[in-house]
mmCIF file with all atom_site columns, C-alpha atoms in Angstrom:
data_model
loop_
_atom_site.group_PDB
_atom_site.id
_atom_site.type_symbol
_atom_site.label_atom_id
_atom_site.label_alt_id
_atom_site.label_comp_id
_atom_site.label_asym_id
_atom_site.label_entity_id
_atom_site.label_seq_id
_atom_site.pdbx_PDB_ins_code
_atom_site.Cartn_x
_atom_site.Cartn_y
_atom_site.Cartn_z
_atom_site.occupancy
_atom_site.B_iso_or_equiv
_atom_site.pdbx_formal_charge
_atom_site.auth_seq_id
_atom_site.auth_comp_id
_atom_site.auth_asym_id
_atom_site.auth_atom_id
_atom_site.pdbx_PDB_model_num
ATOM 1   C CA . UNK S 1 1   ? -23.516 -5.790  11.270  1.00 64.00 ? 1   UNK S CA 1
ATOM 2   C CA . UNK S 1 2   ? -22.602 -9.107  12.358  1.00 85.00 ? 2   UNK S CA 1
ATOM 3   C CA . UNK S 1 3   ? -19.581 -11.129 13.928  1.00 90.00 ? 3   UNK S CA 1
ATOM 4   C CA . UNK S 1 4   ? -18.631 -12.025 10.307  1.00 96.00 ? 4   UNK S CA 1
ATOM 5   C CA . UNK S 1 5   ? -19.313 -8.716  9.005   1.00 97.00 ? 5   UNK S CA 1
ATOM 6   C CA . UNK S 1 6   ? -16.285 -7.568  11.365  1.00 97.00 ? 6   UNK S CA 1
ATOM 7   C CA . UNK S 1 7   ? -14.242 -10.376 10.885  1.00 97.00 ? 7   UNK S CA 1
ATOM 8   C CA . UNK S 1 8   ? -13.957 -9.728  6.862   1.00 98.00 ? 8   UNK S CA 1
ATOM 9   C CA . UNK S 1 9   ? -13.299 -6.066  7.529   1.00 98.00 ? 9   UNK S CA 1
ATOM 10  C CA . UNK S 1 10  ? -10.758 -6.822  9.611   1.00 98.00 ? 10  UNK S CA 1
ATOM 11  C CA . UNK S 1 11  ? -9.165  -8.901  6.540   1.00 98.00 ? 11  UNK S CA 1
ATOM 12  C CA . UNK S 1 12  ? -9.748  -5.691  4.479   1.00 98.00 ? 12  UNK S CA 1
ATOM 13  C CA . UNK S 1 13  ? -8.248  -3.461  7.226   1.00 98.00 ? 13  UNK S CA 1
ATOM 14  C CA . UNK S 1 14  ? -5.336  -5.845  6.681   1.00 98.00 ? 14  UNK S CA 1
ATOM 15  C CA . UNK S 1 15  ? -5.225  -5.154  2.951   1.00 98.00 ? 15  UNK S CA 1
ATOM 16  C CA . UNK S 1 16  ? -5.290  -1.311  3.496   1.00 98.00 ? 16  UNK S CA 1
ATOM 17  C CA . UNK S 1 17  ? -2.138  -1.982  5.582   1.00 98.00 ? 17  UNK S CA 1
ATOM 18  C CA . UNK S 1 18  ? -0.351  -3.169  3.025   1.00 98.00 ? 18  UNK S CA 1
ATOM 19  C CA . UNK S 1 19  ? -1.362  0.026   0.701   1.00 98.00 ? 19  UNK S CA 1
ATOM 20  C CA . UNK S 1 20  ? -0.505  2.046   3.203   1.00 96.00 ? 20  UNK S CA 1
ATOM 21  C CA . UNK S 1 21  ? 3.290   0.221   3.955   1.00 96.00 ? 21  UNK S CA 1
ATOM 22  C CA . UNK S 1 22  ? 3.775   1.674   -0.103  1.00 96.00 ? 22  UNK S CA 1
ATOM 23  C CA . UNK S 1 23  ? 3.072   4.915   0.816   1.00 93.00 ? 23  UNK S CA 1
ATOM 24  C CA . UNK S 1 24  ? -0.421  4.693   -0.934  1.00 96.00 ? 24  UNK S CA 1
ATOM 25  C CA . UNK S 1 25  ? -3.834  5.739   0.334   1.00 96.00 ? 25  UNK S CA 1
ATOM 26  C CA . UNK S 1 26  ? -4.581  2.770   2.673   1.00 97.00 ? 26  UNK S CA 1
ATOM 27  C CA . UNK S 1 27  ? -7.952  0.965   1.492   1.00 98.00 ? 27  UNK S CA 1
ATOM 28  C CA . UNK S 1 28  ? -8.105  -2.696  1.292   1.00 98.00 ? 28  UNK S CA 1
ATOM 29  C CA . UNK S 1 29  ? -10.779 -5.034  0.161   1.00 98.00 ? 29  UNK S CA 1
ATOM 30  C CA . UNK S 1 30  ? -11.451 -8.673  0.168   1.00 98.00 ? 30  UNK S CA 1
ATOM 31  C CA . UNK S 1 31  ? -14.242 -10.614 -1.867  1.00 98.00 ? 31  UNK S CA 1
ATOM 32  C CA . UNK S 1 32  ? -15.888 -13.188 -0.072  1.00 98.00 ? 32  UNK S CA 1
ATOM 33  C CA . UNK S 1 33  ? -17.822 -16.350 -1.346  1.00 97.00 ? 33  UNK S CA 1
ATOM 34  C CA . UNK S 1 34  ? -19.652 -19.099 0.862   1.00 95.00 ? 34  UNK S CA 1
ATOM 35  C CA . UNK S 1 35  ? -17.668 -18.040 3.813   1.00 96.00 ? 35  UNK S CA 1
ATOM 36  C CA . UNK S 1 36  ? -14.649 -17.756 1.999   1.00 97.00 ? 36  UNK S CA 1
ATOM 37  C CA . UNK S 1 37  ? -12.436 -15.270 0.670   1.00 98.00 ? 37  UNK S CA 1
ATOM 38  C CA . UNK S 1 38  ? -11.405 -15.774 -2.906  1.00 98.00 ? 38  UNK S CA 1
ATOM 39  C CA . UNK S 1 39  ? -9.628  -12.434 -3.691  1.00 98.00 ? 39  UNK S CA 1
ATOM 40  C CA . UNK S 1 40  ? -8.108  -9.454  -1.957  1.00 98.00 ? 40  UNK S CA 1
ATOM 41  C CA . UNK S 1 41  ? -6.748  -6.476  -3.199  1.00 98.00 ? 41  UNK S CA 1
ATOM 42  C CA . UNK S 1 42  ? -5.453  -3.233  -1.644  1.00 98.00 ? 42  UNK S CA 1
ATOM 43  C CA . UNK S 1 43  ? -4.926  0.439   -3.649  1.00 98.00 ? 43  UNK S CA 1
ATOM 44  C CA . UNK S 1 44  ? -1.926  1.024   -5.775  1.00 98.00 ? 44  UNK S CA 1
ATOM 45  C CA . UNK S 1 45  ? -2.655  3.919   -7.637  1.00 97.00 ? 45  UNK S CA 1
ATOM 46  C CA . UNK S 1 46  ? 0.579   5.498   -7.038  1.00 95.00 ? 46  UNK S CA 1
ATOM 47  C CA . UNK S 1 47  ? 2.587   2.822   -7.588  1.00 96.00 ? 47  UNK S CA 1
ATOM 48  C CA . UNK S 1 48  ? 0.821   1.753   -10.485 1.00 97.00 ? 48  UNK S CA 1
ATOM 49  C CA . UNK S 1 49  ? -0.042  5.135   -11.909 1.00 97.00 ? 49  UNK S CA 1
ATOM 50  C CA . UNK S 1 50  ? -2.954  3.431   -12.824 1.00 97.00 ? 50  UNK S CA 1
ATOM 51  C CA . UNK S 1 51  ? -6.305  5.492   -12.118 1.00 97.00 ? 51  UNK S CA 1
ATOM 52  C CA . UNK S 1 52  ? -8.017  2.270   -12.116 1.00 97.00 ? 52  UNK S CA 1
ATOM 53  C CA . UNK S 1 53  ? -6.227  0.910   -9.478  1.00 98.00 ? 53  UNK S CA 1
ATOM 54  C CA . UNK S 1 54  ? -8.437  0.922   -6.863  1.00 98.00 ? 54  UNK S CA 1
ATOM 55  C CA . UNK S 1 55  ? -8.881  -2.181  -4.464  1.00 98.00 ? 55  UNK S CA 1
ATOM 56  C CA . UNK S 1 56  ? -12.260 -2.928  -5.362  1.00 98.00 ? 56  UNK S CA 1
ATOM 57  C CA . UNK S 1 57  ? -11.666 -3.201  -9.041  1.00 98.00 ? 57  UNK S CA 1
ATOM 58  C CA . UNK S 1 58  ? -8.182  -4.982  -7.872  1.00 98.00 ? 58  UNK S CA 1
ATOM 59  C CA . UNK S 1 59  ? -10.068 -7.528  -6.149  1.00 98.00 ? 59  UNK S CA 1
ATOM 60  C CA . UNK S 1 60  ? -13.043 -7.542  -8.641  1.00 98.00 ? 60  UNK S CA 1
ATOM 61  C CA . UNK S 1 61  ? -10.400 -8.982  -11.339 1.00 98.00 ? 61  UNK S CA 1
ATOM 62  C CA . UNK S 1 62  ? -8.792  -11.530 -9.481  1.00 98.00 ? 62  UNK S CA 1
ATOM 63  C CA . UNK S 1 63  ? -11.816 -13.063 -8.292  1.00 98.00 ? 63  UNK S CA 1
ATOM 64  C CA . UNK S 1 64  ? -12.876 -13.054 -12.234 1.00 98.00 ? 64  UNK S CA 1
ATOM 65  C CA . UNK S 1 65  ? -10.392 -15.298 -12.683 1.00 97.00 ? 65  UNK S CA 1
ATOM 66  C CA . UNK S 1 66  ? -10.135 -17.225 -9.827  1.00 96.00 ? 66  UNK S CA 1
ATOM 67  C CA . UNK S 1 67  ? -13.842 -18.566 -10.453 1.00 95.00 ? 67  UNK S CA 1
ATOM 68  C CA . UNK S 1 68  ? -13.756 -17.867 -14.939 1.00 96.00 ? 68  UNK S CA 1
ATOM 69  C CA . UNK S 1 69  ? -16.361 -15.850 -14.949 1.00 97.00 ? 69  UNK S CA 1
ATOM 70  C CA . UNK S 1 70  ? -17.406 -12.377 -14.772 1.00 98.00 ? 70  UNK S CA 1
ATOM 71  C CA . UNK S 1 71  ? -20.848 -12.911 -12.570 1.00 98.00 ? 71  UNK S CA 1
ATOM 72  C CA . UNK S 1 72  ? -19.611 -12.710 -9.285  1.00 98.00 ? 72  UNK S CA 1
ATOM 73  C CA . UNK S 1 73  ? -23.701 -13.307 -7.644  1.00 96.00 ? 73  UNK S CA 1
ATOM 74  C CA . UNK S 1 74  ? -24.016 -14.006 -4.149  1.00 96.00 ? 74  UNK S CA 1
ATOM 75  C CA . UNK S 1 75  ? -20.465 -12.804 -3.122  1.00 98.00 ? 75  UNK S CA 1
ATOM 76  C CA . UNK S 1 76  ? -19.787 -10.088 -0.298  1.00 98.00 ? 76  UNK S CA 1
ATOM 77  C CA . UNK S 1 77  ? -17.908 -7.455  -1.391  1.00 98.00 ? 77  UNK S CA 1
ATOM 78  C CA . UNK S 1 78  ? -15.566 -5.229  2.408   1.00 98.00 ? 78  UNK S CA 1
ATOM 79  C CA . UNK S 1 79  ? -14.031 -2.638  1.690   1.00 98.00 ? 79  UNK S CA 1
ATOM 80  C CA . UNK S 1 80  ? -13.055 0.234   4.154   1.00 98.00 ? 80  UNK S CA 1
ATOM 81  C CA . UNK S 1 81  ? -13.866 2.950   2.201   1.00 98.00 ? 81  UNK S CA 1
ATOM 82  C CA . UNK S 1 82  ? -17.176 3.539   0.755   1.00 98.00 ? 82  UNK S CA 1
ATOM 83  C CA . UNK S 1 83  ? -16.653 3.044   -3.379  1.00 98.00 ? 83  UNK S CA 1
ATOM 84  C CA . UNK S 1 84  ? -16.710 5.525   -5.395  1.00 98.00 ? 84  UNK S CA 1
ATOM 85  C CA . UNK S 1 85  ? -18.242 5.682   -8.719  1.00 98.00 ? 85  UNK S CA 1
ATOM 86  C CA . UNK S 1 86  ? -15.533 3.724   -11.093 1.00 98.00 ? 86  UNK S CA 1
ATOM 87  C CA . UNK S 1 87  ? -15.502 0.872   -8.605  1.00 98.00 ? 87  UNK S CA 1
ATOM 88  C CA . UNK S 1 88  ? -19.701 1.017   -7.514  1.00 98.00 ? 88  UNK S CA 1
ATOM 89  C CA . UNK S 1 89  ? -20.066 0.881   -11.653 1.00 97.00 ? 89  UNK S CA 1
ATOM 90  C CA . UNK S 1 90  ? -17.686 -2.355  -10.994 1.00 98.00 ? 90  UNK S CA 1
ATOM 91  C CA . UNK S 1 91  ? -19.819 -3.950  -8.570  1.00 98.00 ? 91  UNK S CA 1
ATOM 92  C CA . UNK S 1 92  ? -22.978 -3.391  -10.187 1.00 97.00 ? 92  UNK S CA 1
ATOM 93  C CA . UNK S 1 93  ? -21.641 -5.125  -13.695 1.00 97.00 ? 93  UNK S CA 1
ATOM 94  C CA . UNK S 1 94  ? -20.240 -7.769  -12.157 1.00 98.00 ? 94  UNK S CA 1
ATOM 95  C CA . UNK S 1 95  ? -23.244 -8.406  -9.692  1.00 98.00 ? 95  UNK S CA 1
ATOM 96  C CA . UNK S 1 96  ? -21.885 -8.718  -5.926  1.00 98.00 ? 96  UNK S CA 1
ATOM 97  C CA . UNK S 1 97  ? -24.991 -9.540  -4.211  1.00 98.00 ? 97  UNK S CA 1
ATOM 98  C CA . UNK S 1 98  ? -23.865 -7.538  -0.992  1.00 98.00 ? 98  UNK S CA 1
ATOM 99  C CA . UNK S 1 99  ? -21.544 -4.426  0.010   1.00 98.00 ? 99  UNK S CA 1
ATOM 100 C CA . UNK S 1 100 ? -20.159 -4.040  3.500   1.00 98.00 ? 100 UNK S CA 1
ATOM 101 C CA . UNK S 1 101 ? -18.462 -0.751  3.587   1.00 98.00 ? 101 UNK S CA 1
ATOM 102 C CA . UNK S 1 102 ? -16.273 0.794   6.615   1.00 98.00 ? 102 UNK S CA 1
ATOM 103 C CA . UNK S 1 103 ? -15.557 4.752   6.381   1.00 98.00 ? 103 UNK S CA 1
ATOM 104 C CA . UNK S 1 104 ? -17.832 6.879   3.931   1.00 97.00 ? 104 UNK S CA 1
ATOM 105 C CA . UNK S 1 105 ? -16.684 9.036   1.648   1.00 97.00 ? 105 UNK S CA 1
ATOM 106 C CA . UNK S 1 106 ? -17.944 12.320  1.341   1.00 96.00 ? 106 UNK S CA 1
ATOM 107 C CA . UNK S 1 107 ? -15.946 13.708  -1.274  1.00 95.00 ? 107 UNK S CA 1
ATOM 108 C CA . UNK S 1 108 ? -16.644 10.566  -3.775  1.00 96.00 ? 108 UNK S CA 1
ATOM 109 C CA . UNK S 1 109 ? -18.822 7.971   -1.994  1.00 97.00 ? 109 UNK S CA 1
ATOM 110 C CA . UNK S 1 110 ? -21.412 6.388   -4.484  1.00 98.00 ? 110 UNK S CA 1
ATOM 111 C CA . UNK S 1 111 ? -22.881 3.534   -2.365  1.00 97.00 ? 111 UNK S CA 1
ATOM 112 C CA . UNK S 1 112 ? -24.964 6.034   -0.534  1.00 96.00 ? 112 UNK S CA 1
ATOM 113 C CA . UNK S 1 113 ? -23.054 9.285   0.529   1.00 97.00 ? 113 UNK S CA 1
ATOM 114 C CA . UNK S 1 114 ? -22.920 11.474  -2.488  1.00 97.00 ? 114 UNK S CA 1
ATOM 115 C CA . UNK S 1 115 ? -25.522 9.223   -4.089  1.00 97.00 ? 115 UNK S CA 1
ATOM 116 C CA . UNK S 1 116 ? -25.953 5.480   -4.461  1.00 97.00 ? 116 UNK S CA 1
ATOM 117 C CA . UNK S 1 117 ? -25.339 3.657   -7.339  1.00 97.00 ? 117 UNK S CA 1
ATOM 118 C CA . UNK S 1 118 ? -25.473 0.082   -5.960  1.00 98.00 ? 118 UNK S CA 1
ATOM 119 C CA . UNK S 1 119 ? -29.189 0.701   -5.017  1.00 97.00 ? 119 UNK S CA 1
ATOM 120 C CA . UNK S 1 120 ? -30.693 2.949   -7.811  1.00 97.00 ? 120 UNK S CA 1
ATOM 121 C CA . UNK S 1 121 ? -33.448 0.566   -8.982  1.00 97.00 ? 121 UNK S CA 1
ATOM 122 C CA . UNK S 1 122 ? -33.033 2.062   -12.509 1.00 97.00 ? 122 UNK S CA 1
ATOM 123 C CA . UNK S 1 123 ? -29.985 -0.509  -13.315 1.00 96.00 ? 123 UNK S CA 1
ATOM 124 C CA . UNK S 1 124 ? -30.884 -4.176  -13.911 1.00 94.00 ? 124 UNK S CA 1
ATOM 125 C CA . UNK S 1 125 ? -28.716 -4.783  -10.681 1.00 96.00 ? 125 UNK S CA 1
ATOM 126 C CA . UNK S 1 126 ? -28.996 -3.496  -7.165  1.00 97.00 ? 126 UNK S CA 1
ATOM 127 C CA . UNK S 1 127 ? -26.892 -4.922  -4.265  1.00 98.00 ? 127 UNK S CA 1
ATOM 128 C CA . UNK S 1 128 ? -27.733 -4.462  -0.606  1.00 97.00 ? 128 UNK S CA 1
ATOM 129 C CA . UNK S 1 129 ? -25.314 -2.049  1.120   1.00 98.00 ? 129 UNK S CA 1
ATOM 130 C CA . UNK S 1 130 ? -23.940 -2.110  4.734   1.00 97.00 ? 130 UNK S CA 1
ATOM 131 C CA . UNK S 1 131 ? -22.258 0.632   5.902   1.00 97.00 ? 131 UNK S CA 1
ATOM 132 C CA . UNK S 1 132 ? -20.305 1.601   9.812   1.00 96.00 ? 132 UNK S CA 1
ATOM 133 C CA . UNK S 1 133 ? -18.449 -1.786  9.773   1.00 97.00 ? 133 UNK S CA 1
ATOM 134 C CA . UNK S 1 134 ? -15.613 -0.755  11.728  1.00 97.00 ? 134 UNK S CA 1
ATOM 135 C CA . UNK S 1 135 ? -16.156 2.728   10.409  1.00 97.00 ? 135 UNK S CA 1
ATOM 136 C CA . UNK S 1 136 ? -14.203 4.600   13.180  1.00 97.00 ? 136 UNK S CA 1
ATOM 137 C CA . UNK S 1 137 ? -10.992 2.093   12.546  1.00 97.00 ? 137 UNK S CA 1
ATOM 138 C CA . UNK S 1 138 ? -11.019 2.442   8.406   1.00 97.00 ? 138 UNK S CA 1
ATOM 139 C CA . UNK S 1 139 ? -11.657 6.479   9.291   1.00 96.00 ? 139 UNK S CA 1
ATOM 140 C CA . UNK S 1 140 ? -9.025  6.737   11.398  1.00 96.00 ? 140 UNK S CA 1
ATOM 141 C CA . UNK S 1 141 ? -6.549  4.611   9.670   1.00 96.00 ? 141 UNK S CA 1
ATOM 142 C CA . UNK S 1 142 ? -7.132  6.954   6.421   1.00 95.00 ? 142 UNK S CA 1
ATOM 143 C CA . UNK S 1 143 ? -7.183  10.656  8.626   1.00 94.00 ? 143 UNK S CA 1
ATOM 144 C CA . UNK S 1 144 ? -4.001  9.656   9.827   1.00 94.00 ? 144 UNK S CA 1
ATOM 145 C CA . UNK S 1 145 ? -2.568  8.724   6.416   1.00 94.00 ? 145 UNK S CA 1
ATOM 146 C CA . UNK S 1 146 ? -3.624  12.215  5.121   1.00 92.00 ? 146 UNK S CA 1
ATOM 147 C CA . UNK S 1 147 ? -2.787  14.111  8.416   1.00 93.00 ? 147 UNK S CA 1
ATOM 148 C CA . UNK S 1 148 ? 0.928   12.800  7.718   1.00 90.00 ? 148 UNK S CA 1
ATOM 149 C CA . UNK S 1 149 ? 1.200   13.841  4.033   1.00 88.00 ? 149 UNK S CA 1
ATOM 150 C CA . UNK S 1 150 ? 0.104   17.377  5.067   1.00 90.00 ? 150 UNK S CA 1
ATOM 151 C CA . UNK S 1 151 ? 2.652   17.327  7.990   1.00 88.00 ? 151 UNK S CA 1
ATOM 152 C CA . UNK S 1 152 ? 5.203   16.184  5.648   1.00 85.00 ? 152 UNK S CA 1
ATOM 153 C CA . UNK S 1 153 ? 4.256   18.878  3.162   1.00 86.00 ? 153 UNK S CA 1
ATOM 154 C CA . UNK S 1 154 ? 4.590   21.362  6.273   1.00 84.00 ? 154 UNK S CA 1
ATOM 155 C CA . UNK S 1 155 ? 7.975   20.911  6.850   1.00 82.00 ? 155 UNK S CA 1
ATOM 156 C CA . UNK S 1 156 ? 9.247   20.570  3.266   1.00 81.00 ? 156 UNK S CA 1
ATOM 157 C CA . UNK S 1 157 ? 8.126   24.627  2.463   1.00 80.00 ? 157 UNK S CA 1
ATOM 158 C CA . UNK S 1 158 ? 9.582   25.117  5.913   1.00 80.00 ? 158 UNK S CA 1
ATOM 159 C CA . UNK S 1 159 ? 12.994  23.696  4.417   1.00 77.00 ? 159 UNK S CA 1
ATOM 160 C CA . UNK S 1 160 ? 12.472  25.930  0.910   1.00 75.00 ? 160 UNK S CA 1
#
């Protein structure tokens, strides 16, 4: 991990925010290129109802057309939680040289929890993974999401 590492997750982190301000699982993502960021997106499943909703693949299409193309080589893909297998498929089609990851996922991480799709040499594409950036942050940021839900689940049976 390095200074810019953190800095970009930080930009995610602010993306999740905004998920999270719907009511919708906070994860944010931002693409970077050169230094730059040239899309962002953040989950809205929910709102949506859109399965494929997910930041990554949010994100993924913007920056499509931002630059008019679908080869997205030698950008950096942050996201605060580790991708699952929809949006690792994603990132390995439209070639995102790196992955900087915060919180895994152990119920549906594919960059290198459950398995690891961005690194499986048997695909014409790998991309190098980083994982912990800011890890207790994204965690924390998504436990308390869920510890909320339950909560408010609690006390609606309580009013049944």
């Amino acid at each position: 991990m390095n200074e810019q590492d953190e800095y970009f997750m930080r930009e995610a982190i602010n993306e999740a925010k905004k998920a999270e301000a719907l009511a919708e699982v906070p994860i944010g993502a931002v693409l970077v290129y050169k230094g730059e960021i040239i899309s962002r997106g953040y989950n809205l499943r929910e709102s949506q109802q859109n399965a494929v909703a997910h930041a990554e693949l949010l994100a993924i299409e913007q920056a499509c057309k931002k630059i008019g193309s679908w080869r997205l080589e030698d950008t950096t893909l942050y996201v605060t939680l580790e991708p699952c297998p929809m949006c690792s498929g994603a990132i390995m089609l439209s070639r995102i040289k790196r992955v900087v990851y915060g919180a895994p996922d152990p119920k549906g991480g594919c960059a290198g929890t459950l398995m690891n799709l961005l690194q499986d040499k048997r695909f014409n594409h790998q991309s190098e993974v980083v994982n912990g950036v800011l890890a207790e942050e994204c965690g924390h940021m998504l436990s308390a999401f869920f510890r909320t839900i339950r909560d408010k689940r609690k006390l609606e049976k309580k009013k049944e």
